[in-house]
Short mmCIF file of C-alpha atoms in Angstrom, two decimals:
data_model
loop_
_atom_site.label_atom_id
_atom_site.label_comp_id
_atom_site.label_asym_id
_atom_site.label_seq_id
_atom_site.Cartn_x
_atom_site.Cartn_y
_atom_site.Cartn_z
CA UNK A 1 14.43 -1.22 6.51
CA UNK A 2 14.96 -5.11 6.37
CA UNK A 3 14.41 -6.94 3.42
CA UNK A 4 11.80 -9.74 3.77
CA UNK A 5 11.81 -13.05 1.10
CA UNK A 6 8.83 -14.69 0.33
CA UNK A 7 7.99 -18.19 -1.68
CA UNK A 8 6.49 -16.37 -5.22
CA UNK A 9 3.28 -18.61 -5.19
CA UNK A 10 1.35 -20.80 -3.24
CA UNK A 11 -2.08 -22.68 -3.61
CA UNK A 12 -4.33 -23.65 -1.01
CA UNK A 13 -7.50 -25.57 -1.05
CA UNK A 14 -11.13 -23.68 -0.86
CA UNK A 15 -12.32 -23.43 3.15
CA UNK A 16 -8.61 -24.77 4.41
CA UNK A 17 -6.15 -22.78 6.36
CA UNK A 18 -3.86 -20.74 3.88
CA UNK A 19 -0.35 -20.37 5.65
CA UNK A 20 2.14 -17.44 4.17
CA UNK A 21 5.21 -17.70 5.44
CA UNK A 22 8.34 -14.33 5.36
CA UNK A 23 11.34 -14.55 6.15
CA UNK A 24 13.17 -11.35 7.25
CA UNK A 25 16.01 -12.28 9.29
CA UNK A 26 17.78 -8.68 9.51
CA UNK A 27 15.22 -7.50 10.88
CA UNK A 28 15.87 -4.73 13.96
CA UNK A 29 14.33 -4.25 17.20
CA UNK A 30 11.72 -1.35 16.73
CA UNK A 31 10.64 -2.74 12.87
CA UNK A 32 7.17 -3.96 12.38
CA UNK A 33 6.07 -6.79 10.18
CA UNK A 34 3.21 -5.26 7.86
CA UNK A 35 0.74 -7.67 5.80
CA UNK A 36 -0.79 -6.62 2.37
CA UNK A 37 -2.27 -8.33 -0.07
CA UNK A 38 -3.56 -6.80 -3.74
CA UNK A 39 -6.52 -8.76 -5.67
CA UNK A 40 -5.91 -8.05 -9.58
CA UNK A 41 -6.94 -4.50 -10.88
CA UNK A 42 -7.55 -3.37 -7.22
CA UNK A 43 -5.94 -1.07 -4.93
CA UNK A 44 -3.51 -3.05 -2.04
CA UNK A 45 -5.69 -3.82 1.06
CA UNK A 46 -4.22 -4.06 4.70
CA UNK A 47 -4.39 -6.90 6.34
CA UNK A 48 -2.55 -6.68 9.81
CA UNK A 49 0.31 -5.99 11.73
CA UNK A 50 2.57 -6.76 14.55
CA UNK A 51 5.85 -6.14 16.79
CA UNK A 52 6.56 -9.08 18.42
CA UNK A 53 3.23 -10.81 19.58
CA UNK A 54 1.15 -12.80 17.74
CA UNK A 55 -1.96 -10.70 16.37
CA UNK A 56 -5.70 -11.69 15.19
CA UNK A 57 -8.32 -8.99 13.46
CA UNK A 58 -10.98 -10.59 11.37
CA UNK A 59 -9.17 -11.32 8.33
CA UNK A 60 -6.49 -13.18 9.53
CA UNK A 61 -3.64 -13.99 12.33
CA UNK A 62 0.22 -13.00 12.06
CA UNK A 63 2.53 -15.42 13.93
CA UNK A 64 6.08 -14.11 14.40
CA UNK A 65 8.78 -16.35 15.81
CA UNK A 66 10.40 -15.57 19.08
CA UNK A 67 13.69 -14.44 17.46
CA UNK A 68 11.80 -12.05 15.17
CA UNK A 69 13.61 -13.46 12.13
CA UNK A 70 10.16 -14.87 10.56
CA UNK A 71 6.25 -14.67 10.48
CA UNK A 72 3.45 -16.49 9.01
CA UNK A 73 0.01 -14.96 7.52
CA UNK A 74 -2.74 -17.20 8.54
CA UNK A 75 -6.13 -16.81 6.68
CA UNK A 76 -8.18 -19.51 8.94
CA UNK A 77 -10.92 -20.24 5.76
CA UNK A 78 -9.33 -19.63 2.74
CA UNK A 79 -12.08 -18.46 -0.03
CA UNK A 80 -12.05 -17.98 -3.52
CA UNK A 81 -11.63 -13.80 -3.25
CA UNK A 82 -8.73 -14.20 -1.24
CA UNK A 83 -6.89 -15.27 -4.63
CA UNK A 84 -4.15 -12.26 -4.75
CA UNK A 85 -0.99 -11.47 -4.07
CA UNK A 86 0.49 -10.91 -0.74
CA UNK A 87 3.26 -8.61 0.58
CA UNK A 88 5.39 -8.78 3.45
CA UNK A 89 6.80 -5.12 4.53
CA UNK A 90 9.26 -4.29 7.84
CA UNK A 91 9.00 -0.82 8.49
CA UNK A 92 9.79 1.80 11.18
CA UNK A 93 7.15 3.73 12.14
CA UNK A 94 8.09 7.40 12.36
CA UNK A 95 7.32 7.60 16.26
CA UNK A 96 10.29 5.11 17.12
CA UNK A 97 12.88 7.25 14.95
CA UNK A 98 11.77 5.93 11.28
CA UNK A 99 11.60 7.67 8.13
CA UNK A 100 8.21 8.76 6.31
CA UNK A 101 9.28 7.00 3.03
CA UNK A 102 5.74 5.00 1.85
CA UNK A 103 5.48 1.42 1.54
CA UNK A 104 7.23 -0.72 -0.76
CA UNK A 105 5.90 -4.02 -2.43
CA UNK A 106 8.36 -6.57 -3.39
CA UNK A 107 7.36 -9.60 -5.71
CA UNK A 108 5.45 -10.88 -2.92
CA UNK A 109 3.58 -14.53 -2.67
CA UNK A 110 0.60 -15.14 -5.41
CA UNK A 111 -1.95 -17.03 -3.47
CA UNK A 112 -4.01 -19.27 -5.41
CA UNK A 113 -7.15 -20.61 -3.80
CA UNK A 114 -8.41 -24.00 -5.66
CA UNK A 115 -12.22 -24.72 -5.31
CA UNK L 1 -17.63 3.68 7.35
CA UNK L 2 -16.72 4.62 3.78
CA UNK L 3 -13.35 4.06 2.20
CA UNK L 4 -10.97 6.14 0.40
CA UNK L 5 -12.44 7.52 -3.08
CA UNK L 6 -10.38 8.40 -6.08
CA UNK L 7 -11.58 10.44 -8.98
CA UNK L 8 -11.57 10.10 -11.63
CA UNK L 9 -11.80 6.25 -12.42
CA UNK L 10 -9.87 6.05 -15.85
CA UNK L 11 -8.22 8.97 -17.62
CA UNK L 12 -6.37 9.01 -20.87
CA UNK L 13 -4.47 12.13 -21.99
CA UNK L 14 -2.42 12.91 -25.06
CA UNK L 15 1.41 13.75 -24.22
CA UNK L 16 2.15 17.18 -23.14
CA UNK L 17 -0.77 17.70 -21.69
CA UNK L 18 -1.79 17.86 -17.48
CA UNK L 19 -4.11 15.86 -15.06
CA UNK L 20 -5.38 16.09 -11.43
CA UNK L 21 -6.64 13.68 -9.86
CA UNK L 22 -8.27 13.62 -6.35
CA UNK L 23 -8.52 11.81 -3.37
CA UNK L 24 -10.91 11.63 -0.60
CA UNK L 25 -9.74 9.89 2.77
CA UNK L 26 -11.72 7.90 5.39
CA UNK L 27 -13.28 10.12 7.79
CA UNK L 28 -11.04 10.89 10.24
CA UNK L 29 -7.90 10.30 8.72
CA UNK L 30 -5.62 13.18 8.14
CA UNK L 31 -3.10 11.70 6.35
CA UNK L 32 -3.02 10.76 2.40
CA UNK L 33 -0.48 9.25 1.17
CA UNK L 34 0.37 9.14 -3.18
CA UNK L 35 1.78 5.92 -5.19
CA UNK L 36 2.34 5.22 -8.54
CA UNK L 37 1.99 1.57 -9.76
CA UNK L 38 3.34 0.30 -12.96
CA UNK L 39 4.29 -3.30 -14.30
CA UNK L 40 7.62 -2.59 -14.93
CA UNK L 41 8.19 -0.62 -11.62
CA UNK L 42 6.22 -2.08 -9.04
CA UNK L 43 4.53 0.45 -6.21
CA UNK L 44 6.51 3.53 -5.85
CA UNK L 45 5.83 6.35 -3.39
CA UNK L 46 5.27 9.71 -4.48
CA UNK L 47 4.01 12.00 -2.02
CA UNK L 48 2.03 12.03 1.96
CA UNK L 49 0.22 14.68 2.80
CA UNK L 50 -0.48 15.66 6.50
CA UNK L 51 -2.54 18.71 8.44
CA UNK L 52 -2.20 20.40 4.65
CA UNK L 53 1.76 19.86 4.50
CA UNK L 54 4.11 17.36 2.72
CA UNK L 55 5.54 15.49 4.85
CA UNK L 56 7.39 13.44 2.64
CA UNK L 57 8.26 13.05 -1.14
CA UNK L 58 9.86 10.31 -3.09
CA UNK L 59 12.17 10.48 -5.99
CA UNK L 60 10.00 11.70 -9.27
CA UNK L 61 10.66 14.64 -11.00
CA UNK L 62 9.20 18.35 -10.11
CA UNK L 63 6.52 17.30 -12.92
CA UNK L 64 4.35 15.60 -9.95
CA UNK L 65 2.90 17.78 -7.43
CA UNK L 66 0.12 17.71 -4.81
CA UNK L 67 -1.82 19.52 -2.40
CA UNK L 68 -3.80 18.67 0.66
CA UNK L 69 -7.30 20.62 1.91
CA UNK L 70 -8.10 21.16 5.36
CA UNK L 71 -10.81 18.44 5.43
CA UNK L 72 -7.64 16.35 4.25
CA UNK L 73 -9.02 15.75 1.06
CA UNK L 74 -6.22 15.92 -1.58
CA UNK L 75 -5.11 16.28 -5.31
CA UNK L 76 -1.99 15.56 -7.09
CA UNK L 77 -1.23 17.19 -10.55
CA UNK L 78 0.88 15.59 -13.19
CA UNK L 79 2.28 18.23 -15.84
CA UNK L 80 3.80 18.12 -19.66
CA UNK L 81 2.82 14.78 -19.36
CA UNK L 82 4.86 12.14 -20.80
CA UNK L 83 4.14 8.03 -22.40
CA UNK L 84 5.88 6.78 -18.85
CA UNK L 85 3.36 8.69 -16.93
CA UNK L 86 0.92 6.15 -17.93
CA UNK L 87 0.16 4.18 -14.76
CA UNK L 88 -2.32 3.69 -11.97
CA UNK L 89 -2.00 6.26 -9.32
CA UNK L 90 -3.25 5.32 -5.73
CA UNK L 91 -4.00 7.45 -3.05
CA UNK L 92 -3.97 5.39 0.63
CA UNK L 93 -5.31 7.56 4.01
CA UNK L 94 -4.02 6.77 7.50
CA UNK L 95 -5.00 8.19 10.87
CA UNK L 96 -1.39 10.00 11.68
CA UNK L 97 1.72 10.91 9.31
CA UNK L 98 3.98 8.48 8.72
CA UNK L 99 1.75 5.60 9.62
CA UNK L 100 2.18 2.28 7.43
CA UNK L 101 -1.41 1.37 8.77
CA UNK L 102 -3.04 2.84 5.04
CA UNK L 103 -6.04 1.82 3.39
CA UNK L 104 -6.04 2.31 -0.14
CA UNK L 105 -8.67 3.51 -2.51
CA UNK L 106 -9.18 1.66 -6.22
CA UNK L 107 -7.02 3.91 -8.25
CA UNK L 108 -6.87 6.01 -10.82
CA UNK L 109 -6.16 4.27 -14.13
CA UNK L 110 -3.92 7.40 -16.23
CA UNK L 111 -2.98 6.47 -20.19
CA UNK L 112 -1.20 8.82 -22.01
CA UNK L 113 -1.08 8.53 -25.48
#
């Protein structure tokens, strides 16, 4: 699976548009970009997911660039309980010829939402 | 909907001795998936469970076991436990195997002492 980077914190203003960006430039044609984040003390929550088109749910958008190289977690109205840290994960699924190995956190980005 | 349940909450054990803890999935997810969390260690994959079989297993010792029910509740069992052990233990469901689409519970909090 490709390895993704990721700035190790960030901060964002209360109610303002928190950006995350990942880089994971070896990344191969059937990998998906995965978004988790884990508040302190608490199991990891998903977030979203995506091939190669932008996605939206309710918590947030993913943005991956046309080359498939990068993405960018958007949480539209950052609150206070979105203060955690956030993981980036490539992964083949097992239906397009991946393994059934678990997820894998790096360091990941430590969002900090200022009131 | 409800999410994924783990019990019990905390634990602590003294060294030698064994645990199980359990895990109850979303409804109508079939597949649960194990982790162990530590500091040092980061999130580390143990175990996924699917339709009653392991499907998969990561690198820790014969020592960590688990099972799977057919309403796809599970348990994992830790024996001769050791001071390492100590950790939180998360159990995550998904609809199918292999599926990084999980949805954790809270945890299970083990010390061993």
């Amino acid at each position: 699976d490709a390895k993704t980077t990721q700035p190790p914190s960030m901060d964002c203003a209360e109610g303002r548009a928190a950006n995350l960006p990942c880089n994971h430039s070896t990344i191969s044609g059937n990998e998906y970009v995965y978004w988790y984040r884990q508040i302190h003390s608490q199991g990891p929550q998903y977030i979203i997911h995506g091939l190669k088109n932008n996605e939206t749910n309710e918590m947030a958008s993913l943005i991956i660039t046309e080359d498939r190289k990068s993405s960018t977690l958007i949480l539209p109205h950052a609150t206070l309980r979105d203060t955690a840290v956030y993981y980036c994960i490539v992964r083949v699924d097992l239906y397009s010829g991946g393994g059934a190995d678990g997820l894998t956190f790096g360091k990941g980005t430590h969002l900090i939402i200022q009131p | 909907k409800a999410g994924v349940t783990q019990t019990p909450r905390y634990l602590i054990k003294t060294r030698g001795q064994q645990v199980t803890l359990s895990c109850s999935p979303i409804s109508g997810h079939r597949s649960v998936s194990w982790y162990q969390q530590t500091p040092g260690q980061g999130l580390q994959f143990l175990f996924e469970y699917f339709s009653e079989t392991q499907r998969n297993k990561g690198n820790f010792p014969g020592r960590f076991s688990g099972r799977q029910f057919s309403n796809s509740r599970s348990e994992m069992n830790v024996s001769t436990l050791e001071l390492g052990d100590s950790a939180l233990y998360l159990c995550a469901s998904s609809r199918t195997s292999a599926n990084y689409e999980q949805y954790f519970g809270p945890g299970t909090r083990l010390t061993v002492t």
